[in-house]
Coordinates of C-alpha atoms in Angstrom, one line a residue:
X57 CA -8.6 -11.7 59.3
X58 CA -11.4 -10.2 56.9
X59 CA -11.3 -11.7 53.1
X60 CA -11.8 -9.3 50.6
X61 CA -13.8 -12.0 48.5
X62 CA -16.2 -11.1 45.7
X63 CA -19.4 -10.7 47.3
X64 CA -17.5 -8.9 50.2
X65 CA -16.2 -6.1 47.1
X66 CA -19.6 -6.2 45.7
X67 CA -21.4 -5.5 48.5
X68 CA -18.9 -2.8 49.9
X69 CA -19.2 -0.9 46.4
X70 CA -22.8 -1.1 46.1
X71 CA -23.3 0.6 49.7
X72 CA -20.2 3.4 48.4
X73 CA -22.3 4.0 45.0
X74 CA -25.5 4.7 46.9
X75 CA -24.5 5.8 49.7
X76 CA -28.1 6.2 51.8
X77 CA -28.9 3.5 54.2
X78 CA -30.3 0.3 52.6
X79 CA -32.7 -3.4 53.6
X80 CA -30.4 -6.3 52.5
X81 CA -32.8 -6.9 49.8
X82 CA -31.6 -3.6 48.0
X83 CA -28.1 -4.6 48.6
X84 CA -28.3 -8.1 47.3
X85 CA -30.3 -6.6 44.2
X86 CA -27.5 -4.3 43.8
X87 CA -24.6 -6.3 44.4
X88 CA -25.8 -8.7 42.1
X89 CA -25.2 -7.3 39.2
X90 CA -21.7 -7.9 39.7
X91 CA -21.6 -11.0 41.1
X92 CA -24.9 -12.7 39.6
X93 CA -24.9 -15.7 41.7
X94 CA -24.7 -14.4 45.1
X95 CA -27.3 -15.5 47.6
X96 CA -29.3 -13.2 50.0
X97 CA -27.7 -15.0 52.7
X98 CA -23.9 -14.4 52.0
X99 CA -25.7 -10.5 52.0
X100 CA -27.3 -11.2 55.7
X101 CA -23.6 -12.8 56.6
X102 CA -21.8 -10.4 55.2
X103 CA -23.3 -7.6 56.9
X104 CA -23.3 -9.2 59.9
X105 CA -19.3 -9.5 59.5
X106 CA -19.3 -5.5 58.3
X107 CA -21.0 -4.8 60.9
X108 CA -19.0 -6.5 63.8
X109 CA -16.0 -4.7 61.8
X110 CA -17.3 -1.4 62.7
X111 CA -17.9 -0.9 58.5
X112 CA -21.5 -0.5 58.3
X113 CA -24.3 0.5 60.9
X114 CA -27.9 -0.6 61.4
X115 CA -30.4 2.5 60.6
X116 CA -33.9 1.4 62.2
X117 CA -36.5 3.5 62.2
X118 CA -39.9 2.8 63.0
X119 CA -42.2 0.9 60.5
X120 CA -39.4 0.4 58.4
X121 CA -37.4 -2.3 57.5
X122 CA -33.3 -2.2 59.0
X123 CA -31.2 -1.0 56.8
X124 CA -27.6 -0.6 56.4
X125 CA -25.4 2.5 55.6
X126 CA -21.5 2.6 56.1
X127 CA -19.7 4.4 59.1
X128 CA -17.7 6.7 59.2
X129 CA -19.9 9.9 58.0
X130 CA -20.5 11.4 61.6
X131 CA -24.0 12.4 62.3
X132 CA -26.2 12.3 59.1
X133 CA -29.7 13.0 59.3
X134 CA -31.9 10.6 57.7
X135 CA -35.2 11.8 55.6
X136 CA -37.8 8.8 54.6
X137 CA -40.0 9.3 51.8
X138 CA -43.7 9.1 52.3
X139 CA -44.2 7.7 48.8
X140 CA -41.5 5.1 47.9
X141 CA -40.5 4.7 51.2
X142 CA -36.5 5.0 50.7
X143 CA -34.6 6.4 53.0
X144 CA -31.8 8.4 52.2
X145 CA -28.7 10.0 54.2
X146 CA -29.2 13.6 54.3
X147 CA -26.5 16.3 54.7
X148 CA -28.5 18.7 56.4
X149 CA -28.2 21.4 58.5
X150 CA -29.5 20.2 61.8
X151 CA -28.9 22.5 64.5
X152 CA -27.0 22.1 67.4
X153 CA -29.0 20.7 70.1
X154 CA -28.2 20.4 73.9
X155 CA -29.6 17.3 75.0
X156 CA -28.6 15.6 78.4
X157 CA -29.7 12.2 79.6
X158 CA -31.9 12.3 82.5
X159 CA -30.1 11.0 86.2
X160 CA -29.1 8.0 85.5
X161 CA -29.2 6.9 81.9
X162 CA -26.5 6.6 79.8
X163 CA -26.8 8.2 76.4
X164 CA -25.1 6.4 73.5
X165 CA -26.5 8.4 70.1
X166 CA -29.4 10.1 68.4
X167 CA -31.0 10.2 65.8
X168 CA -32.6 12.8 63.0
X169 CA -35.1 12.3 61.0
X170 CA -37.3 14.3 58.4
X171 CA -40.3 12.9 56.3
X172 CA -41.9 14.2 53.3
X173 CA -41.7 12.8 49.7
X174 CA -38.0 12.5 47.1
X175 CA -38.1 14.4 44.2
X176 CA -38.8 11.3 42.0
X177 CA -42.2 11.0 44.1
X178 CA -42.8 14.7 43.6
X179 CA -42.4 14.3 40.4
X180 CA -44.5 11.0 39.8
X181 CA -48.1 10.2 39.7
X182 CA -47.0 8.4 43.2
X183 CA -47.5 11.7 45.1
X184 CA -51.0 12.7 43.3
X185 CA -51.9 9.0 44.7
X186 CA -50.7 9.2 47.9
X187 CA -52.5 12.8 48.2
X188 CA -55.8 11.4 47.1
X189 CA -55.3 13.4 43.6
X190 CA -55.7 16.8 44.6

């Protein structure tokens, strides 16, 4: 039986509002402004739950922490900023691509995923920075 507590709400609503993947440190930063007290480990147990529920997936990518987005979007493509590092669920066009698993292997998913810079980087001294200041 799942209980809808507090933290459980909190959490949920924070991951709706932003909708992009997220670490559990950005969820428990988030979700805590509606319930102040909770602790980053009700986050890390909750997720684990949501997870298990088939209510959130794991999005890990390579030199970046895990995060957690919600299910139930169907294949999103992911882009990771170079200069704050978010990473945000992207409704892009991706095109169709045949892919078939070599003899053998058993393919479960895939994965897309662009780099570049957010338009708050592009817009920030972050990217002059991160370009060396040209």
């Amino acid at each position: 039986m799942i209980r809808q507590t507090r933290q459980r709400l909190a959490i949920e609503a924070f991951l709706r509002a932003e909708d992009r993947p997220l670490s559990p440190h950005e969820i428990h930063r988030g979700a805590q402004r509606l319930v102040p007290s909770m602790g980053l480990r009700t986050v890390y147990r909750q997720l684990k739950d949501m997870s298990a529920e088939g209510l959130v997936v794991g999005v890990d990518y390579p030199g970046q922490p895990l995060r957690y987005e919600r299910t139930g979007a169907g294949h999103r493509a992911h882009f990771i900023c170079h200069g704050c590092a978010k990473v945000y669920a992207w409704e892009a066009e991706v095109p169709d691509v045949e892919v078939r698993a070599p003899v053998g292997y058993m393919m479960t998913g895939q994965e897309t995923v662009f780099y570049g810079y957010c338009p708050t980087c592009v817009a920030s001294s972050r990217l002059a920075a991160a370009d060396g200041g040209a």
